[in-house]
Coordinates of C-alpha atoms in Angstrom, one line a residue:
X121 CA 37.6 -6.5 17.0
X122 CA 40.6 -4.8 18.6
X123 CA 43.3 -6.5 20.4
X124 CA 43.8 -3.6 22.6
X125 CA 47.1 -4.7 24.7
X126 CA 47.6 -8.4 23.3
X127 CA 51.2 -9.5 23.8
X128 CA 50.9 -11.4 20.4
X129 CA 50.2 -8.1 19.1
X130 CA 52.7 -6.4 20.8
X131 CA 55.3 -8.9 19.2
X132 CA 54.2 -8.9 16.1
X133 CA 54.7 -4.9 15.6
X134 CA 57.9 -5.3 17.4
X135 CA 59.2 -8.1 14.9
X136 CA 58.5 -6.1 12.0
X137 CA 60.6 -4.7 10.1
X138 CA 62.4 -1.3 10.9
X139 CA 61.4 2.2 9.5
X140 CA 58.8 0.0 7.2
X141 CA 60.6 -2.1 4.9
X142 CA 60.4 -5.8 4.8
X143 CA 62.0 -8.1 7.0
X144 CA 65.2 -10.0 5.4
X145 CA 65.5 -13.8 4.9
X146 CA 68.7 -14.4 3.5
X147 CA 69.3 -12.7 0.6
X148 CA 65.6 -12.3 0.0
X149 CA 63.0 -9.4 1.2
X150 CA 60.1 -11.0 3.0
X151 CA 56.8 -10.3 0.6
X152 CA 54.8 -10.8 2.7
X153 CA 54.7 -8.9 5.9
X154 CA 54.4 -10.2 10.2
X155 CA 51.3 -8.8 10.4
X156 CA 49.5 -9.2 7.1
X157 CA 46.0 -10.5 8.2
X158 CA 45.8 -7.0 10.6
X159 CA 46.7 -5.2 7.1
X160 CA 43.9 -7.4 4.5
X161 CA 41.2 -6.5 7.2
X162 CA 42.1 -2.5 7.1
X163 CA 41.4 -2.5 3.2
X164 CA 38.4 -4.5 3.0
X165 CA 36.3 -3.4 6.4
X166 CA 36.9 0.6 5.1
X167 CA 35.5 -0.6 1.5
X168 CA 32.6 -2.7 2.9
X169 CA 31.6 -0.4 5.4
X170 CA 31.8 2.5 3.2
X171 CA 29.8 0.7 0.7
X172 CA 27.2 -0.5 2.9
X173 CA 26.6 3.1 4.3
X174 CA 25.1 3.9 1.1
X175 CA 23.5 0.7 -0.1
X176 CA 21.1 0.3 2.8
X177 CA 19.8 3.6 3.1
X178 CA 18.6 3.6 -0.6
X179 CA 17.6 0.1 0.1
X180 CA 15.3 1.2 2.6
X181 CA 13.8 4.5 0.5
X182 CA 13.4 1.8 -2.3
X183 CA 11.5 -0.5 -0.3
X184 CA 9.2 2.5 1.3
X185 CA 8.6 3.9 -1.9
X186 CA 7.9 0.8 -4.4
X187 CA 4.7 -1.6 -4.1
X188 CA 5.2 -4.8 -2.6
X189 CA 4.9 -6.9 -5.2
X190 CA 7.2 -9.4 -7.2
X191 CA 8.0 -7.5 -9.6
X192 CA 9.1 -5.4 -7.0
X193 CA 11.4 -7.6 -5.0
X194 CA 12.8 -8.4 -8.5
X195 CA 14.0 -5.1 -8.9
X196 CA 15.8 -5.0 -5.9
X197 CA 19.5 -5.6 -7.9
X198 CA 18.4 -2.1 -9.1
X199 CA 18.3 -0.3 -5.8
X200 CA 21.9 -1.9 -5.1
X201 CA 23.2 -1.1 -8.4
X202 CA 22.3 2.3 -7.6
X203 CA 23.8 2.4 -4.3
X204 CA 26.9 1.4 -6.0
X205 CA 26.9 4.1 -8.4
X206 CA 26.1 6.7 -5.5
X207 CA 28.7 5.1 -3.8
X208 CA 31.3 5.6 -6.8
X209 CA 30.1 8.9 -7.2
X210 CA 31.8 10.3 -3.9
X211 CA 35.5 8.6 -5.5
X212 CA 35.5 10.0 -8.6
X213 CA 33.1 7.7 -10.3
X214 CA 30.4 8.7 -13.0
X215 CA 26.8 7.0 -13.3
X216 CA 25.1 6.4 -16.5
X217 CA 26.4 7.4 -20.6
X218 CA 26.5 10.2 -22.8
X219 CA 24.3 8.1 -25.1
X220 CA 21.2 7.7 -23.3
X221 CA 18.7 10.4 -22.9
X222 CA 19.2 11.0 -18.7
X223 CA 22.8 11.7 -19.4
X224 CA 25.8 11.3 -16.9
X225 CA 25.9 12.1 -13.5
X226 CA 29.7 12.9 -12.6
X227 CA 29.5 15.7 -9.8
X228 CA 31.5 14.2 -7.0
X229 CA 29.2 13.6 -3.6
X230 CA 32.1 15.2 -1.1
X231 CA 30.1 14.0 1.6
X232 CA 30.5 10.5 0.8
X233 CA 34.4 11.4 0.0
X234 CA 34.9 12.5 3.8
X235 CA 32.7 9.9 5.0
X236 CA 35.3 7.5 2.7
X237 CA 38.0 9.1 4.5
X238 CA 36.7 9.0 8.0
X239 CA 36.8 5.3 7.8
X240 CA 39.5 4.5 5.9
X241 CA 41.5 6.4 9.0
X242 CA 39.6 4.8 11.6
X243 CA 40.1 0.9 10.0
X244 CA 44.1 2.1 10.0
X245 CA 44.3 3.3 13.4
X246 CA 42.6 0.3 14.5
X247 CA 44.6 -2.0 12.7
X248 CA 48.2 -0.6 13.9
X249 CA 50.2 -1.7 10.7
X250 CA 53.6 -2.3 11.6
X251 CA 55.3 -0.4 8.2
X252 CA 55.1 0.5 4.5
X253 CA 54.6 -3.0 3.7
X254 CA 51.8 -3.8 5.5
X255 CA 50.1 -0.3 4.3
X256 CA 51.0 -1.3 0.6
X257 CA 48.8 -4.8 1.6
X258 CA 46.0 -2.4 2.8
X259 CA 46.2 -0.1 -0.6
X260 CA 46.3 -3.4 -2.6
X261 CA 42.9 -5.3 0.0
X262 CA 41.0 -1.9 -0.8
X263 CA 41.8 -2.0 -4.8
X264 CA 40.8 -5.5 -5.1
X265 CA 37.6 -5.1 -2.7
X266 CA 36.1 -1.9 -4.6
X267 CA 37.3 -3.6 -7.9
X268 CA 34.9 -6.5 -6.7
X269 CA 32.3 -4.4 -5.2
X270 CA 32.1 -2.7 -8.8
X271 CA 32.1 -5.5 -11.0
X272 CA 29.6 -7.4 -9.1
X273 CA 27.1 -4.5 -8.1
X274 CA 28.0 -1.9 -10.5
X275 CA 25.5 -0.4 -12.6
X276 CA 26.5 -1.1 -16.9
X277 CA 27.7 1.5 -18.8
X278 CA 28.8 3.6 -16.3
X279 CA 32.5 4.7 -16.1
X280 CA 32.9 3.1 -12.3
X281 CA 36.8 2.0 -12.7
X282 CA 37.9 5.3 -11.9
X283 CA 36.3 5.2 -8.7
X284 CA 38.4 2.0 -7.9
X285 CA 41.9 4.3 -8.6
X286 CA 40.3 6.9 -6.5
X287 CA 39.6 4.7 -3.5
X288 CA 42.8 3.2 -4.2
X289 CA 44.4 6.4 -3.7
X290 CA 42.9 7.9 -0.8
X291 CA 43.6 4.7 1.0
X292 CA 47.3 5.2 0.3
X293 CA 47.2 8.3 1.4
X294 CA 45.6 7.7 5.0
X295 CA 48.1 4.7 5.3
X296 CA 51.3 6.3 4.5
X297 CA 50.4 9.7 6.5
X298 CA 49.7 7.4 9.5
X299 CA 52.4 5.1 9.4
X300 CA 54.8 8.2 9.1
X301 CA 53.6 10.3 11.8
X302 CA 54.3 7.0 14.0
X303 CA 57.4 6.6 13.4
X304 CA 57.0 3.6 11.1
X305 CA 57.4 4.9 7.6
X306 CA 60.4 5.7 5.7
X307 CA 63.7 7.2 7.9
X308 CA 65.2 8.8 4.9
X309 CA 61.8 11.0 4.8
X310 CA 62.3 12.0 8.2
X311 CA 65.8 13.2 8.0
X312 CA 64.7 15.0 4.9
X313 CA 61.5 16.8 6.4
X314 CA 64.3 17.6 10.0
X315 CA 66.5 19.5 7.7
X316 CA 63.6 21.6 5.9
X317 CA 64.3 25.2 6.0
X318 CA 63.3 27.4 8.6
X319 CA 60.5 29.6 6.7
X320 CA 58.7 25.9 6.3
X321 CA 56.5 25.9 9.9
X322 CA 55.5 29.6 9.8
X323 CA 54.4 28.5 6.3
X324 CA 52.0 26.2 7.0
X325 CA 50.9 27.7 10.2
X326 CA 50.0 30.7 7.6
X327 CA 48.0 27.7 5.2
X328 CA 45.5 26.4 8.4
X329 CA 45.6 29.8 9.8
X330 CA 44.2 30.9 6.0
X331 CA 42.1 27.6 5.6
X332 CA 40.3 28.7 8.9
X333 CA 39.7 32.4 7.4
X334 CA 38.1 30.9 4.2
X335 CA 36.1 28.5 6.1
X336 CA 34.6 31.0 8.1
X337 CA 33.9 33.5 5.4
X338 CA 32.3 30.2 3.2
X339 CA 30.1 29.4 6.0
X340 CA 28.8 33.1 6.9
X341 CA 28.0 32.9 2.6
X342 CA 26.0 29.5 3.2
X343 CA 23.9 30.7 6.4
X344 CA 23.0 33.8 3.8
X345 CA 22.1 32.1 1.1
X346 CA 20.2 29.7 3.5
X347 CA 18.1 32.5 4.9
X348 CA 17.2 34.4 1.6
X349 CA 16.7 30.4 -0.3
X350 CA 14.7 28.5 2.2
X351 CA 11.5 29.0 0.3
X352 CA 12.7 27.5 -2.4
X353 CA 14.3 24.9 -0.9
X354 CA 10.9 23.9 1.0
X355 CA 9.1 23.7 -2.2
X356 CA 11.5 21.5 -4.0
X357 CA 11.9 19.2 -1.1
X358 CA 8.0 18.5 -0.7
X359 CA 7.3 18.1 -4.5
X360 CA 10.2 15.9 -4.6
X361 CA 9.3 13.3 -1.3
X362 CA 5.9 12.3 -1.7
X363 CA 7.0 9.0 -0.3
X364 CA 6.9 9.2 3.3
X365 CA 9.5 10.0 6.0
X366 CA 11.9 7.5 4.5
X367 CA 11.8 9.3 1.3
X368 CA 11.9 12.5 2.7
X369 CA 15.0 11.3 5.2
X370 CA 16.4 9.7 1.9
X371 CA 16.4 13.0 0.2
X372 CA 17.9 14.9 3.0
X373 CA 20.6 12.7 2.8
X374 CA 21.6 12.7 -0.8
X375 CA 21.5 16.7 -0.6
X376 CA 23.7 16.7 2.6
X377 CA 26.2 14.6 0.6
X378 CA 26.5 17.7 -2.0
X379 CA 26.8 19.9 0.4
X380 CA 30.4 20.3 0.8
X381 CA 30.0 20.8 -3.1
X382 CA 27.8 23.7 -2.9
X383 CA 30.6 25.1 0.1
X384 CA 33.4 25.3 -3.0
X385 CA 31.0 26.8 -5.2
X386 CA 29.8 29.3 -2.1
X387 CA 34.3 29.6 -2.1
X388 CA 34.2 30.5 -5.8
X389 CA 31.1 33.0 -5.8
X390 CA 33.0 34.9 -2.9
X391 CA 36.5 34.8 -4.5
X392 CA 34.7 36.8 -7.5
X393 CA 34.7 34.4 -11.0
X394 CA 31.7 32.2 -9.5
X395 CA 30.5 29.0 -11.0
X396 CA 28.2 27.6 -13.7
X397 CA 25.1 25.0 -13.4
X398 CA 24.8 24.8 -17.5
X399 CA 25.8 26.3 -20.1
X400 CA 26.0 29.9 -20.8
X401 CA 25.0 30.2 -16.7
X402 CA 27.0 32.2 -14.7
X403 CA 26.6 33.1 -10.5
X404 CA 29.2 35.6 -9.3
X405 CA 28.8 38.1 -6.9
X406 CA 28.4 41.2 -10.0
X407 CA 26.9 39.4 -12.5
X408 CA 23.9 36.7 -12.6
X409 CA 23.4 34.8 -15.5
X410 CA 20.6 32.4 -15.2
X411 CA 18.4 29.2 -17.0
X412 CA 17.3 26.1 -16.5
X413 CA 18.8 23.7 -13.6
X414 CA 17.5 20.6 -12.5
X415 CA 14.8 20.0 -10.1
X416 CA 17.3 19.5 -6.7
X417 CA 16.0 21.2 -3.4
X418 CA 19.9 22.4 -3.2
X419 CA 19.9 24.4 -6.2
X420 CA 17.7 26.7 -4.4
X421 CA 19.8 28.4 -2.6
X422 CA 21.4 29.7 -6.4
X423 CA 21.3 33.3 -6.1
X424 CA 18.7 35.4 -8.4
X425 CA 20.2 38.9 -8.9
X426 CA 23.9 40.5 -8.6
X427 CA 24.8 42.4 -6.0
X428 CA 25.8 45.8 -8.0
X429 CA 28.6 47.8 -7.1
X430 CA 29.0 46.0 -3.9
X431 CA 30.3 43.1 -5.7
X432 CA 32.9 44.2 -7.6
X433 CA 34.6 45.2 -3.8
X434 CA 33.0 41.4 -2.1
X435 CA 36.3 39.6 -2.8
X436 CA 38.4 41.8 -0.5
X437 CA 36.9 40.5 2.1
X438 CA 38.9 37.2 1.7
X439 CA 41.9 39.6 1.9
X440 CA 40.9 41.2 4.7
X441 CA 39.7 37.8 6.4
X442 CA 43.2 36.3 5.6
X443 CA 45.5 39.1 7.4
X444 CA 43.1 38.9 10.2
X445 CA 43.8 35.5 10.4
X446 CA 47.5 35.7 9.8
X447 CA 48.0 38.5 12.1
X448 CA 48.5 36.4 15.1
X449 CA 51.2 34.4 13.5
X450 CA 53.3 37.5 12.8
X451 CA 56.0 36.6 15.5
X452 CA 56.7 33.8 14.0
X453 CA 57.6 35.5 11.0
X454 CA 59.5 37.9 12.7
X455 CA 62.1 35.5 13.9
X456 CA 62.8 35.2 10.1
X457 CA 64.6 37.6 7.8
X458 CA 62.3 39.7 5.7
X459 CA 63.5 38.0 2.2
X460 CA 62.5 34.7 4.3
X461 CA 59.0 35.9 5.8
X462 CA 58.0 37.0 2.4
X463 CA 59.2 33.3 0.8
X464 CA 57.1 31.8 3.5
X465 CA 54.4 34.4 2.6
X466 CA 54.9 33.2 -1.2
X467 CA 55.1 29.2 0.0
X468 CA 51.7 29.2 2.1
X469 CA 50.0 30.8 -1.0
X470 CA 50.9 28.1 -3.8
X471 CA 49.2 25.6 -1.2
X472 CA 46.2 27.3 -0.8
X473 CA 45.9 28.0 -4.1
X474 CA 46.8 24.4 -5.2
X475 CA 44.1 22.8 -2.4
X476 CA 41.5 25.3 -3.9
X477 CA 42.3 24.1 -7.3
X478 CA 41.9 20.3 -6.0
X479 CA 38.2 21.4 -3.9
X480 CA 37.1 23.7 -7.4
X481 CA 38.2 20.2 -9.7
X482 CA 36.3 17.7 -6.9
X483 CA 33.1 20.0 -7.1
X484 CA 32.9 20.0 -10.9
X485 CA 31.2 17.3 -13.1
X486 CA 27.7 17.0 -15.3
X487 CA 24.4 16.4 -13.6
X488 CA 22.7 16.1 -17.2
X489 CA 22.4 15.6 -21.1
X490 CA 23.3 18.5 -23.1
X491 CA 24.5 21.9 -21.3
X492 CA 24.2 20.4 -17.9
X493 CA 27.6 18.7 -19.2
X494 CA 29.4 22.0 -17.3
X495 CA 28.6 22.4 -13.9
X496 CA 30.8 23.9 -11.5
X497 CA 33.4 26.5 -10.4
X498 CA 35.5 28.3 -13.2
X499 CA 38.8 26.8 -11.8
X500 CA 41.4 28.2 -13.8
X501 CA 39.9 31.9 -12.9
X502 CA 39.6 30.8 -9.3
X503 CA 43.1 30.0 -9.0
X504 CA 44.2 33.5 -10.2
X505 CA 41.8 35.0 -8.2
X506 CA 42.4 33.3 -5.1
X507 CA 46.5 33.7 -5.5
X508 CA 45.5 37.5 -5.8
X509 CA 43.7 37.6 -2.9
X510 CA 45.5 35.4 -0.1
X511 CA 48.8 36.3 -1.6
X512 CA 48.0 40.1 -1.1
X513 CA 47.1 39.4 2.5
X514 CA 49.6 37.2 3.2
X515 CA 52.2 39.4 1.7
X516 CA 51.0 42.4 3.3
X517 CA 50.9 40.8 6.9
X518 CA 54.5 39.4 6.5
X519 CA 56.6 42.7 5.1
X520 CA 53.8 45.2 7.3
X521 CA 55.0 43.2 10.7
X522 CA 58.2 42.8 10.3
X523 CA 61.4 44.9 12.6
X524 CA 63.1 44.4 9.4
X525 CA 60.7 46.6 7.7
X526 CA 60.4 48.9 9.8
X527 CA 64.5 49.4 10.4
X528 CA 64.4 50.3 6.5
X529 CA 61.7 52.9 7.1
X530 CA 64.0 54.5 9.6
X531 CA 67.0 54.5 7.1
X532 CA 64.8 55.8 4.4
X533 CA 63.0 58.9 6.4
X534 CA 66.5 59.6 7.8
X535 CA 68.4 59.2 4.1
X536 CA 65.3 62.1 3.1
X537 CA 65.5 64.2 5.5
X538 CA 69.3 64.5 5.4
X539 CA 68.9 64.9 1.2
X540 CA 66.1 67.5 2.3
X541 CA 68.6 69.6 4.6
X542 CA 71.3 69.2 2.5
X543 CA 69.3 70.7 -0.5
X544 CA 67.9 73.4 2.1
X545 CA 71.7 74.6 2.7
X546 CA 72.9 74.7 -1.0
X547 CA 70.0 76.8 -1.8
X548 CA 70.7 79.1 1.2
X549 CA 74.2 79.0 0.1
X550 CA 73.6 79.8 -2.9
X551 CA 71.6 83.1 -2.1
X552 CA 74.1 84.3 -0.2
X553 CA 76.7 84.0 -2.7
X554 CA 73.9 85.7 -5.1
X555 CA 73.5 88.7 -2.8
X556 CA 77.7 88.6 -2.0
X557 CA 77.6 88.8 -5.7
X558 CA 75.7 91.9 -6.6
X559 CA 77.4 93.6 -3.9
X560 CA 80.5 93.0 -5.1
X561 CA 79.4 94.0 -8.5
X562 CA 77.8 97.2 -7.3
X563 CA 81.3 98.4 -5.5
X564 CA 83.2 98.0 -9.0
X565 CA 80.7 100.0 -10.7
X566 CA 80.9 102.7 -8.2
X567 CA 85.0 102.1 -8.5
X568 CA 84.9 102.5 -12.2
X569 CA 82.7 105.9 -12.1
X570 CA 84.9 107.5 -9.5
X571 CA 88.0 106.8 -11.9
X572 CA 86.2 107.8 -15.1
X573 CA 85.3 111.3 -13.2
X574 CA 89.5 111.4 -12.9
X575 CA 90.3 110.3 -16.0
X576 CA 92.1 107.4 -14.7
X577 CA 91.3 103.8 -16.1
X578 CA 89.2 101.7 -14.8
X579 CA 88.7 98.1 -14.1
X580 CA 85.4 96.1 -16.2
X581 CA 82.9 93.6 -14.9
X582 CA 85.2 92.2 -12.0
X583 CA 88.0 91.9 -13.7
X584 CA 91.3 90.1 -11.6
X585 CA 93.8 92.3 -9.3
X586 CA 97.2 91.7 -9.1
X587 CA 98.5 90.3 -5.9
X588 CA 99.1 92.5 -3.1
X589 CA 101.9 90.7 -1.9
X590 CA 104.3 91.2 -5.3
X591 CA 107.1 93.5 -5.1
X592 CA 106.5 96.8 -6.4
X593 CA 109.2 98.9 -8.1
X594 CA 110.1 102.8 -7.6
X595 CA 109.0 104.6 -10.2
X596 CA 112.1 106.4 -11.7
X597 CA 113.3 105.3 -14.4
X598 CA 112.1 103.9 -18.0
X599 CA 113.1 99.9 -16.7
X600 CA 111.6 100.6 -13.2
X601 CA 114.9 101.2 -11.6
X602 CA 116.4 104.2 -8.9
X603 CA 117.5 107.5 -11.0
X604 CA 121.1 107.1 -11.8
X605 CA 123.3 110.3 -9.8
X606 CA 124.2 113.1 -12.4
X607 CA 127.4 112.7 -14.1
X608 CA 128.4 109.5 -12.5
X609 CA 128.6 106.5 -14.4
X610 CA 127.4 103.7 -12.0
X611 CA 124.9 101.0 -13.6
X612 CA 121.9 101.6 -11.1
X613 CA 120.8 98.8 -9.3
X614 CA 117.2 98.3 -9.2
X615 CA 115.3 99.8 -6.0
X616 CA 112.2 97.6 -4.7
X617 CA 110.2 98.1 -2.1
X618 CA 108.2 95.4 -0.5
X619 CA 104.3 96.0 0.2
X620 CA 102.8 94.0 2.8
X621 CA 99.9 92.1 2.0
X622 CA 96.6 92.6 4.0
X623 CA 95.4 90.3 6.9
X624 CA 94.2 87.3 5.1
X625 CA 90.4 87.3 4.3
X626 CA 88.1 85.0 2.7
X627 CA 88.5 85.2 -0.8
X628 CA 84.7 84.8 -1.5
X629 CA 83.5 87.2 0.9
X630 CA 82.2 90.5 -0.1
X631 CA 84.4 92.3 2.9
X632 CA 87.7 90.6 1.4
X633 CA 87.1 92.0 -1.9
X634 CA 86.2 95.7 -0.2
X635 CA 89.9 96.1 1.3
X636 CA 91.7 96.1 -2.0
X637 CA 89.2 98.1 -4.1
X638 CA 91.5 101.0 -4.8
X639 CA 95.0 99.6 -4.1
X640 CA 96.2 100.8 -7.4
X641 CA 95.8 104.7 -6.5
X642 CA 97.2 104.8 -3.4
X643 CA 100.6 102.8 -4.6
X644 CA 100.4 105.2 -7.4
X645 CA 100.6 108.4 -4.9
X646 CA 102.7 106.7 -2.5
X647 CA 105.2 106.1 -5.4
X648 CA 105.0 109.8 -6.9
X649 CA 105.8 110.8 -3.3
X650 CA 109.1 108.6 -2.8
X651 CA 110.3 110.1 -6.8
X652 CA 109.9 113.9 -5.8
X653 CA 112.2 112.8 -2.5
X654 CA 114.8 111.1 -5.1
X655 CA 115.0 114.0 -7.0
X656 CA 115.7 116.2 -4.6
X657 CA 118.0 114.0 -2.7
X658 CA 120.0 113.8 -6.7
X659 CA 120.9 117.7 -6.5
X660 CA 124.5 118.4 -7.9
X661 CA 127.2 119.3 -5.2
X662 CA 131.2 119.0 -5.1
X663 CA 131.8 115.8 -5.2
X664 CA 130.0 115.5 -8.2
X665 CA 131.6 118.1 -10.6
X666 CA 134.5 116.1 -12.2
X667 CA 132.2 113.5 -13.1
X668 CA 129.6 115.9 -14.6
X669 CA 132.9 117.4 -16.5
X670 CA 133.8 113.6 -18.2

């Protein structure tokens, strides 16, 4: 019954310790918390009513279905104790022993795990625990309830004990997230989650916004399979309830419990490795491997042939699903930098992949004796696949989005095409320094044939002129100096002239080269010239006979 407003209650959660931890008494930690009666009911009303939900329906298909007779009203304690083990079933419990000929039942009924949850957070809401205390009180009520339940109801030589743990763990779970998100649970977490680093919302907006993509894609699997399996289904169901309506509404019951079971194994056929129900079975999308299952109206909906070639290309479409359903969310990666979009890319793929490997371990367990000992998804493949797949999307959506990306596309196509001219010009360069070449070449060979027709000699294969600008000396004499005046013993000095150098042209050019082709004749001539003009100029006269005499 809840208190709604009650000022008691209002003081009590005020008097309570604050951010969770026990109220001190002296030197001493209070053990027991303000509000402890509020936290006791929380763990044993989510365990009763959990329980009960289960009990009484298969009380009631047990009643419809058996005679009404002593003997059956003595056997009652066996329609509890399988209630219980139903019940233990959804929380990680297993029903029955290897040694007996039925086998053990282990695969979880997620139905009656969400169910277990549901309540669990609606008996914490209601109770509004005042801190960590009082939720370790609920954890601890819950434990000991189920552990009671269990003992006293439980069916023997089951493995039920595990169940307990599970229970116990869930609880904690629902207790702690609650009490956090209010405000009541540990500070030091808080400050720790308000410095996380800035890549950590975009990532888990990318894990519901994938979540919601694989939930989609599971469920447009499961209406197929409904469709193309309803026959079977049918058949199963009305050989199986031959009891009435309360058997029949029994039976829908227990299957709609395993559905969420048959969803992860509808995840794993899509993802590509599939899942097994025996031994040496196999249902993936490009390869059926069938045999003997047991007689459940679910199982019909097991596919009967591959889908060929289409298969091999089905699991893209979880790629293709989870960029859709990342694409929206691509602003907020692009507030990020590109090493830290990709990180968050990265970071929102290890959790998917992690709660996939949680969903592929909770829908695993035997239904049977023998080879119905493996039963379920192939999680280690499913992992890798599923990695593969959302990480490829993820990945994609992140780098393809983002300005950074894009700003290094610019710098590359601009960093080419500058390497691409720059390669066009030396190789236009370098033609024209070819063709420079062979005309060059082709005026020295015409050069060297005009001086072999004169006897002269010529110059081979380009070899090097001297420089025009050197001084070049008259001709006249063995040492290159003036002609020394008859009969007069004066030590010549030496006569130079100075040639001007051409206007300065390119060195490389074929036009520069042209101008000095020939240079060596022309000084040549010009030189015989100024010696005739010496000699002449060096005729005897008067003043030169007593020298010519010594």
């Amino acid at each position: 019954m809840s208190t709604g407003g009650n000022p008691a209650r209002l003081r009590r959660v005020v008097s309570a310790s604050e951010g969770g931890l026990p109220a001190r008494t002296g030197r001493r930690y209070r053990a027991v918390p303000t509000d402890w009666p509020f936290a006791v009911r929380a763990g044993v009303e989510s365990v009763l009513a959990g329980w009960l939900l289960v009990v009484v329906p298969t009380l009631a298909v047990y009643i419809s279905t058996s005679s009404m007779d002593a003997a059956a009203a003595l056997s009652v304690g066996a329609a509890v104790r399988a209630g219980t083990a139903l019940w233990a079933l959804g929380l990680g419990g297993t029903w029955g022993s290897a040694a007996s000929p039925d086998g053990v039942l282990g695969l979880p009924l997620l139905g009656l795990t969400v169910l277990q949850a549901l309540i669990t957070r609606w008996s914490v809401r209601r109770s509004r625990l005042a801190g960590l205390l009082s939720g370790l009180w609920t954890v601890l009520a819950a434990v000991v309830t189920a552990a009671l339940v269990v003992v006293a109801a439980g069916p023997p030589g089951s493995r039920l004990w595990t169940a307990v743990l599970g229970l116990g763990g869930l609880t904690a779970f629902i207790a702690v997230g609650r009490l956090q998100r209010s405000g009541r649970g540990r500070r030091d977490v808080d400050r720790w989650w308000a410095r996380r680093p800035c890549w950590t919302d975009p990532a888990l907006a990318l894990v519901r916004s994938t979540f919601l993509a694989l939930v989609v894609l599971v469920a447009a699997v499961t209406v197929v399979a409904v469709v193309e399996g309803a026959g079977r289904v049918g058949r199963l169901h009305d050989a199986l309830s031959a009891g009435g309506i309360l058997a029949s509404l029994g039976l829908i019951a227990l299957q709609a419990c395993w559905a969420p079971t048959m969803l992860v194994w509808a995840l794993a056929w899509l993802a590509g490795p599939g899942f097994a129900v025996g031994a040496g079975t196999l249902f993936s999308p490009d390869s059926v491997v069938t045999g003997p299952v047991p007689a459940m109206p679910l199982l019909g909906l097991l596919p009967t042939a591959p889908l060929g070639t289409v298969g091999l290309y089905l699991p893209l479409v979880i790629t293709a699903g989870t960029m859709v359903a990342s694409w929206p969310r691509r602003r907020r990666l692009a507030v990020l930098g590109l090493g830290e979009a990709v990180i968050a890319a990265l970071v929102a793929t290890a959790v998917v992949t992690l709660g996939c490997l949680a969903l592929a371990l909770a829908a695993s367990g035997p239904v049977g004796p023998g080879r119905m000992t493996q039963v379920g998804p192939h999680w280690g493949h499913l992992c890798l696949f599923i990695a593969l797949e959302i990480g490829v999307g993820l990945v994609a959506v992140a780098v393809i989005s983002h300005p950074g990306t894009r700003r290094l596309a610019v710098r590359g196509t601009r960093a080419s095409a500058g390497v691409a001219r720059g390669l066009h010009e030396d190789a236009g360069d370098a033609g024209a320094g070819a063709r420079a070449r062979g005309d060059t070449d082709d005026r020295w060979e015409t050069t060297d044939r005009e001086r072999n027709g004169r006897g002269e000699p010529t110059e081979r294969n380009g070899q090097q002129r001297e420089n025009v600008g050197h001084r070049v000396p008259r001709r006249g004499t063995e040492a290159g100096t003036a002609p020394l005046a008859r009969d007069s013993g004066v030590e010549p000095a030496p006569v130079t002239e100075e040639v001007s150098a051409p206007e300065s042209i390119p060195a490389g050019s074929a036009a520069g080269r042209g101008l000095f082709v020939g240079w060596r004749e022309r000084a040549s001539r010009e030189a015989s010239r100024e010696r005739a003009e010496d000699e002449a100029s060096d005729a005897p006269g008067a003043c030169d006979a007593p020298d010519r005499e010594d």
